[in-house]
Amino acid sequence: MYVYTLPAGLLGRYIGRALRFRVERFAYYLDLTGRSLRRVEVEADSLQPQCEVDHRKFERLLLNFLEVERLSKRTCSYTLDAPRFPRIIYNLEQETTDHLEGSLQLRGETHPVRCSKMLEGPELVVRCPIDTREFNVPRYSILFGLFSVSQHVEVETRVPLKVVKL
């Protein structure tokens, strides 16, 4: 599971860096038949910065140790406020062949989120666009907003088809 962020701000749009975070610890819960997803829980402190990506989300440049440590600490303590809100929870309410609808609980706020679902080669790919303003996530910016992170992030999950019972 990955989280993608985009640069924003007056200068950030042109020389900022789009980043990919890897989710280290998460759990998913199925219904009694074991064929449908009901709930996904992510540990808020388990997001680890991984690399800079290009506009197609391909790995472009790895982050150095200091960048990883600084981004991890800032994401955990300030952006997601993991000590107060240790879990991010997605409850699935409706599933069709091409999308999922459910509610996302992030930083104590719960709002509906619609995710797309598609097959890409040997994987089932689920993409969830999230507007962090709805969840009162503080905006990360430096130099009076010249460099900042976009309020729109995307969570992407890739599941091999041999794992999914279709």
PDB file of C-alpha atoms in Angstrom:
ATOM      1  CA  MET A   1       0.000   0.000   0.000  1.00  0.00           C
ATOM      2  CA  TYR A   2       1.389   3.388  -1.016  1.00  0.00           C
ATOM      3  CA  VAL A   3       0.439   7.031  -0.459  1.00  0.00           C
ATOM      4  CA  TYR A   4       1.375   9.555  -3.157  1.00  0.00           C
ATOM      5  CA  THR A   5       1.707  13.284  -2.508  1.00  0.00           C
ATOM      6  CA  LEU A   6       2.164  16.136  -4.983  1.00  0.00           C
ATOM      7  CA  PRO A   7       4.027  19.425  -4.598  1.00  0.00           C
ATOM      8  CA  ALA A   8       2.099  22.692  -4.448  1.00  0.00           C
ATOM      9  CA  GLY A   9       2.734  26.350  -3.776  1.00  0.00           C
ATOM     10  CA  LEU A  10       4.022  29.123  -6.005  1.00  0.00           C
ATOM     11  CA  LEU A  11       7.488  27.602  -6.511  1.00  0.00           C
ATOM     12  CA  GLY A  12       6.729  24.075  -5.345  1.00  0.00           C
ATOM     13  CA  ARG A  13       4.647  23.291  -8.424  1.00  0.00           C
ATOM     14  CA  TYR A  14       7.695  23.809 -10.618  1.00  0.00           C
ATOM     15  CA  ILE A  15      10.634  22.589  -8.547  1.00  0.00           C
ATOM     16  CA  GLY A  16       8.914  20.626  -5.755  1.00  0.00           C
ATOM     17  CA  ARG A  17       9.047  16.855  -5.364  1.00  0.00           C
ATOM     18  CA  ALA A  18       6.205  14.349  -5.641  1.00  0.00           C
ATOM     19  CA  LEU A  19       6.756  11.671  -2.981  1.00  0.00           C
ATOM     20  CA  ARG A  20       5.727   8.087  -2.340  1.00  0.00           C
ATOM     21  CA  PHE A  21       5.162   6.805   1.198  1.00  0.00           C
ATOM     22  CA  ARG A  22       4.973   3.087   1.955  1.00  0.00           C
ATOM     23  CA  VAL A  23       2.439   1.876   4.534  1.00  0.00           C
ATOM     24  CA  GLU A  24       4.272  -0.574   6.804  1.00  0.00           C
ATOM     25  CA  ARG A  25       1.480  -1.859   9.062  1.00  0.00           C
ATOM     26  CA  PHE A  26      -2.137  -2.365   8.054  1.00  0.00           C
ATOM     27  CA  ALA A  27      -4.851  -4.978   8.515  1.00  0.00           C
ATOM     28  CA  TYR A  28      -7.905  -5.826   6.472  1.00  0.00           C
ATOM     29  CA  TYR A  29     -11.057  -7.600   7.576  1.00  0.00           C
ATOM     30  CA  LEU A  30     -13.317  -9.706   5.368  1.00  0.00           C
ATOM     31  CA  ASP A  31     -16.975 -10.671   5.738  1.00  0.00           C
ATOM     32  CA  LEU A  32     -17.950 -14.123   7.028  1.00  0.00           C
ATOM     33  CA  THR A  33     -17.700 -15.731   3.586  1.00  0.00           C
ATOM     34  CA  GLY A  34     -14.161 -14.410   3.122  1.00  0.00           C
ATOM     35  CA  ARG A  35     -14.970 -13.035  -0.331  1.00  0.00           C
ATOM     36  CA  SER A  36     -15.616  -9.339   0.373  1.00  0.00           C
ATOM     37  CA  LEU A  37     -13.617  -6.674   2.091  1.00  0.00           C
ATOM     38  CA  ARG A  38     -15.369  -4.941   4.991  1.00  0.00           C
ATOM     39  CA  ARG A  39     -12.732  -2.830   6.742  1.00  0.00           C
ATOM     40  CA  VAL A  40      -9.103  -1.689   6.461  1.00  0.00           C
ATOM     41  CA  GLU A  41      -7.106  -0.329   9.412  1.00  0.00           C
ATOM     42  CA  VAL A  42      -3.771   1.445   9.019  1.00  0.00           C
ATOM     43  CA  GLU A  43      -1.412   2.313  11.866  1.00  0.00           C
ATOM     44  CA  ALA A  44      -0.944   6.086  11.530  1.00  0.00           C
ATOM     45  CA  ASP A  45       2.717   5.935  12.534  1.00  0.00           C
ATOM     46  CA  SER A  46       3.566   3.308   9.902  1.00  0.00           C
ATOM     47  CA  LEU A  47       3.884   5.617   6.872  1.00  0.00           C
ATOM     48  CA  GLN A  48       7.509   5.629   5.720  1.00  0.00           C
ATOM     49  CA  PRO A  49       8.791   8.021   3.039  1.00  0.00           C
ATOM     50  CA  GLN A  50      10.291   5.963   0.263  1.00  0.00           C
ATOM     51  CA  CYS A  51      11.258   7.931  -2.835  1.00  0.00           C
ATOM     52  CA  GLU A  52      10.599  10.779  -5.204  1.00  0.00           C
ATOM     53  CA  VAL A  53       8.342   9.804  -8.115  1.00  0.00           C
ATOM     54  CA  ASP A  54       7.628  11.241 -11.552  1.00  0.00           C
ATOM     55  CA  HIS A  55       4.185  12.179 -12.904  1.00  0.00           C
ATOM     56  CA  ARG A  56       3.468   8.509 -13.798  1.00  0.00           C
ATOM     57  CA  LYS A  57       4.365   7.381 -10.251  1.00  0.00           C
ATOM     58  CA  PHE A  58       7.572   5.644 -11.316  1.00  0.00           C
ATOM     59  CA  GLU A  59      10.480   5.755  -8.899  1.00  0.00           C
ATOM     60  CA  ARG A  60      12.756   8.640  -9.749  1.00  0.00           C
ATOM     61  CA  LEU A  61      15.139   9.238  -6.871  1.00  0.00           C
ATOM     62  CA  LEU A  62      15.542   7.590  -3.462  1.00  0.00           C
ATOM     63  CA  LEU A  63      15.487   9.800  -0.380  1.00  0.00           C
ATOM     64  CA  ASN A  64      18.570   9.986   1.820  1.00  0.00           C
ATOM     65  CA  PHE A  65      18.551   8.945   5.482  1.00  0.00           C
ATOM     66  CA  LEU A  66      18.097  12.464   6.881  1.00  0.00           C
ATOM     67  CA  GLU A  67      15.170  13.195   4.551  1.00  0.00           C
ATOM     68  CA  VAL A  68      13.475   9.933   5.517  1.00  0.00           C
ATOM     69  CA  GLU A  69      13.897  10.617   9.245  1.00  0.00           C
ATOM     70  CA  ARG A  70      12.685  14.225   8.984  1.00  0.00           C
ATOM     71  CA  LEU A  71       9.640  13.316   6.853  1.00  0.00           C
ATOM     72  CA  SER A  72       8.755  10.323   9.060  1.00  0.00           C
ATOM     73  CA  LYS A  73       8.825  12.400  12.215  1.00  0.00           C
ATOM     74  CA  ARG A  74       6.855  15.280  10.680  1.00  0.00           C
ATOM     75  CA  THR A  75       4.225  12.970   9.139  1.00  0.00           C
ATOM     76  CA  CYS A  76       3.749  10.955  12.324  1.00  0.00           C
ATOM     77  CA  SER A  77       3.719  13.744  14.898  1.00  0.00           C
ATOM     78  CA  TYR A  78       2.344  16.767  13.033  1.00  0.00           C
ATOM     79  CA  THR A  79       0.453  15.793   9.889  1.00  0.00           C
ATOM     80  CA  LEU A  80      -1.338  12.639  11.074  1.00  0.00           C
ATOM     81  CA  ASP A  81      -1.013  13.324  14.835  1.00  0.00           C
ATOM     82  CA  ALA A  82      -0.456   9.610  15.496  1.00  0.00           C
ATOM     83  CA  PRO A  83      -0.244   9.910  19.311  1.00  0.00           C
ATOM     84  CA  ARG A  84      -3.847  11.240  19.433  1.00  0.00           C
ATOM     85  CA  PHE A  85      -5.237   9.322  16.440  1.00  0.00           C
ATOM     86  CA  PRO A  86      -3.297   6.033  16.206  1.00  0.00           C
ATOM     87  CA  ARG A  87      -5.432   4.421  13.464  1.00  0.00           C
ATOM     88  CA  ILE A  88      -6.802   5.359  10.065  1.00  0.00           C
ATOM     89  CA  ILE A  89      -9.920   3.286   9.329  1.00  0.00           C
ATOM     90  CA  TYR A  90     -11.763   2.691   6.051  1.00  0.00           C
ATOM     91  CA  ASN A  91     -15.164   0.981   6.358  1.00  0.00           C
ATOM     92  CA  LEU A  92     -16.461  -0.412   3.081  1.00  0.00           C
ATOM     93  CA  GLU A  93     -20.183   0.111   2.528  1.00  0.00           C
ATOM     94  CA  GLN A  94     -20.737  -0.770  -1.141  1.00  0.00           C
ATOM     95  CA  GLU A  95     -18.695  -2.601  -3.773  1.00  0.00           C
ATOM     96  CA  THR A  96     -19.289  -2.826  -7.522  1.00  0.00           C
ATOM     97  CA  THR A  97     -17.154  -4.167 -10.363  1.00  0.00           C
ATOM     98  CA  ASP A  98     -15.293  -0.881 -10.856  1.00  0.00           C
ATOM     99  CA  HIS A  99     -15.420   1.024  -7.562  1.00  0.00           C
ATOM    100  CA  LEU A 100     -15.671   0.864  -3.771  1.00  0.00           C
ATOM    101  CA  GLU A 101     -17.631   3.264  -1.599  1.00  0.00           C
ATOM    102  CA  GLY A 102     -17.126   3.666   2.101  1.00  0.00           C
ATOM    103  CA  SER A 103     -16.239   6.006   4.926  1.00  0.00           C
ATOM    104  CA  LEU A 104     -12.738   7.026   5.951  1.00  0.00           C
ATOM    105  CA  GLN A 105     -11.894   7.968   9.525  1.00  0.00           C
ATOM    106  CA  LEU A 106      -8.770  10.139   9.708  1.00  0.00           C
ATOM    107  CA  ARG A 107      -7.726  12.442  12.573  1.00  0.00           C
ATOM    108  CA  GLY A 108     -11.100  11.964  14.274  1.00  0.00           C
ATOM    109  CA  GLU A 109     -13.136  13.025  11.214  1.00  0.00           C
ATOM    110  CA  THR A 110     -15.245  10.613   9.146  1.00  0.00           C
ATOM    111  CA  HIS A 111     -16.201  11.335   5.523  1.00  0.00           C
ATOM    112  CA  PRO A 112     -17.288   9.251   2.508  1.00  0.00           C
ATOM    113  CA  VAL A 113     -14.569   8.228   0.052  1.00  0.00           C
ATOM    114  CA  ARG A 114     -15.051   6.573  -3.335  1.00  0.00           C
ATOM    115  CA  CYS A 115     -12.208   4.419  -4.659  1.00  0.00           C
ATOM    116  CA  SER A 116     -11.658   3.095  -8.176  1.00  0.00           C
ATOM    117  CA  LYS A 117     -10.941  -0.582  -8.721  1.00  0.00           C
ATOM    118  CA  MET A 118      -9.387  -2.083 -11.874  1.00  0.00           C
ATOM    119  CA  LEU A 119      -7.301  -4.958 -13.131  1.00  0.00           C
ATOM    120  CA  GLU A 120      -3.800  -4.085 -14.339  1.00  0.00           C
ATOM    121  CA  GLY A 121      -2.063  -7.193 -15.608  1.00  0.00           C
ATOM    122  CA  PRO A 122      -1.781  -9.756 -12.801  1.00  0.00           C
ATOM    123  CA  GLU A 123      -2.898  -7.302 -10.081  1.00  0.00           C
ATOM    124  CA  LEU A 124      -6.073  -5.757  -8.717  1.00  0.00           C
ATOM    125  CA  VAL A 125      -5.359  -2.042  -8.219  1.00  0.00           C
ATOM    126  CA  VAL A 126      -7.466   0.094  -5.868  1.00  0.00           C
ATOM    127  CA  ARG A 127      -6.905   3.867  -5.935  1.00  0.00           C
ATOM    128  CA  CYS A 128      -8.486   6.198  -3.390  1.00  0.00           C
ATOM    129  CA  PRO A 129      -8.177   9.967  -3.947  1.00  0.00           C
ATOM    130  CA  ILE A 130      -8.407  11.849  -0.657  1.00  0.00           C
ATOM    131  CA  ASP A 131      -8.837  15.567  -0.044  1.00  0.00           C
ATOM    132  CA  THR A 132      -7.067  16.120   3.277  1.00  0.00           C
ATOM    133  CA  ARG A 133      -8.891  19.423   3.899  1.00  0.00           C
ATOM    134  CA  GLU A 134     -12.034  17.430   4.746  1.00  0.00           C
ATOM    135  CA  PHE A 135     -10.166  15.715   7.572  1.00  0.00           C
ATOM    136  CA  ASN A 136      -8.509  18.854   9.023  1.00  0.00           C
ATOM    137  CA  VAL A 137      -5.018  17.650   8.151  1.00  0.00           C
ATOM    138  CA  PRO A 138      -2.648  20.616   8.565  1.00  0.00           C
ATOM    139  CA  ARG A 139      -0.990  21.752   5.376  1.00  0.00           C
ATOM    140  CA  TYR A 140       2.760  21.252   5.227  1.00  0.00           C
ATOM    141  CA  SER A 141       4.506  24.327   3.848  1.00  0.00           C
ATOM    142  CA  ILE A 142       7.756  26.243   4.177  1.00  0.00           C
ATOM    143  CA  LEU A 143       8.884  29.741   3.196  1.00  0.00           C
ATOM    144  CA  PHE A 144       5.427  31.249   3.683  1.00  0.00           C
ATOM    145  CA  GLY A 145       3.775  28.731   1.372  1.00  0.00           C
ATOM    146  CA  LEU A 146       6.180  29.026  -1.561  1.00  0.00           C
ATOM    147  CA  PHE A 147       6.828  25.292  -1.151  1.00  0.00           C
ATOM    148  CA  SER A 148       3.992  23.136   0.131  1.00  0.00           C
ATOM    149  CA  VAL A 149       2.316  19.761  -0.263  1.00  0.00           C
ATOM    150  CA  SER A 150      -0.960  19.500  -2.164  1.00  0.00           C
ATOM    151  CA  GLN A 151      -4.114  18.817  -0.167  1.00  0.00           C
ATOM    152  CA  HIS A 152      -4.939  15.983  -2.576  1.00  0.00           C
ATOM    153  CA  VAL A 153      -3.238  12.643  -1.936  1.00  0.00           C
ATOM    154  CA  GLU A 154      -3.820   9.231  -3.469  1.00  0.00           C
ATOM    155  CA  VAL A 155      -3.696   5.886  -1.691  1.00  0.00           C
ATOM    156  CA  GLU A 156      -2.882   2.990  -4.003  1.00  0.00           C
ATOM    157  CA  THR A 157      -3.146  -0.690  -3.114  1.00  0.00           C
ATOM    158  CA  ARG A 158      -1.966  -3.466  -5.430  1.00  0.00           C
ATOM    159  CA  VAL A 159      -3.141  -7.004  -4.713  1.00  0.00           C
ATOM    160  CA  PRO A 160      -1.904  -9.993  -6.769  1.00  0.00           C
ATOM    161  CA  LEU A 161      -4.801 -11.845  -8.412  1.00  0.00           C
ATOM    162  CA  LYS A 162      -3.661 -15.188  -7.013  1.00  0.00           C
ATOM    163  CA  VAL A 163      -4.399 -13.827  -3.518  1.00  0.00           C
ATOM    164  CA  VAL A 164      -7.878 -12.531  -4.402  1.00  0.00           C
ATOM    165  CA  LYS A 165     -10.689 -15.074  -4.535  1.00  0.00           C
ATOM    166  CA  LEU A 166     -12.679 -14.016  -7.594  1.00  0.00           C
TER     167      LEU A 166
END
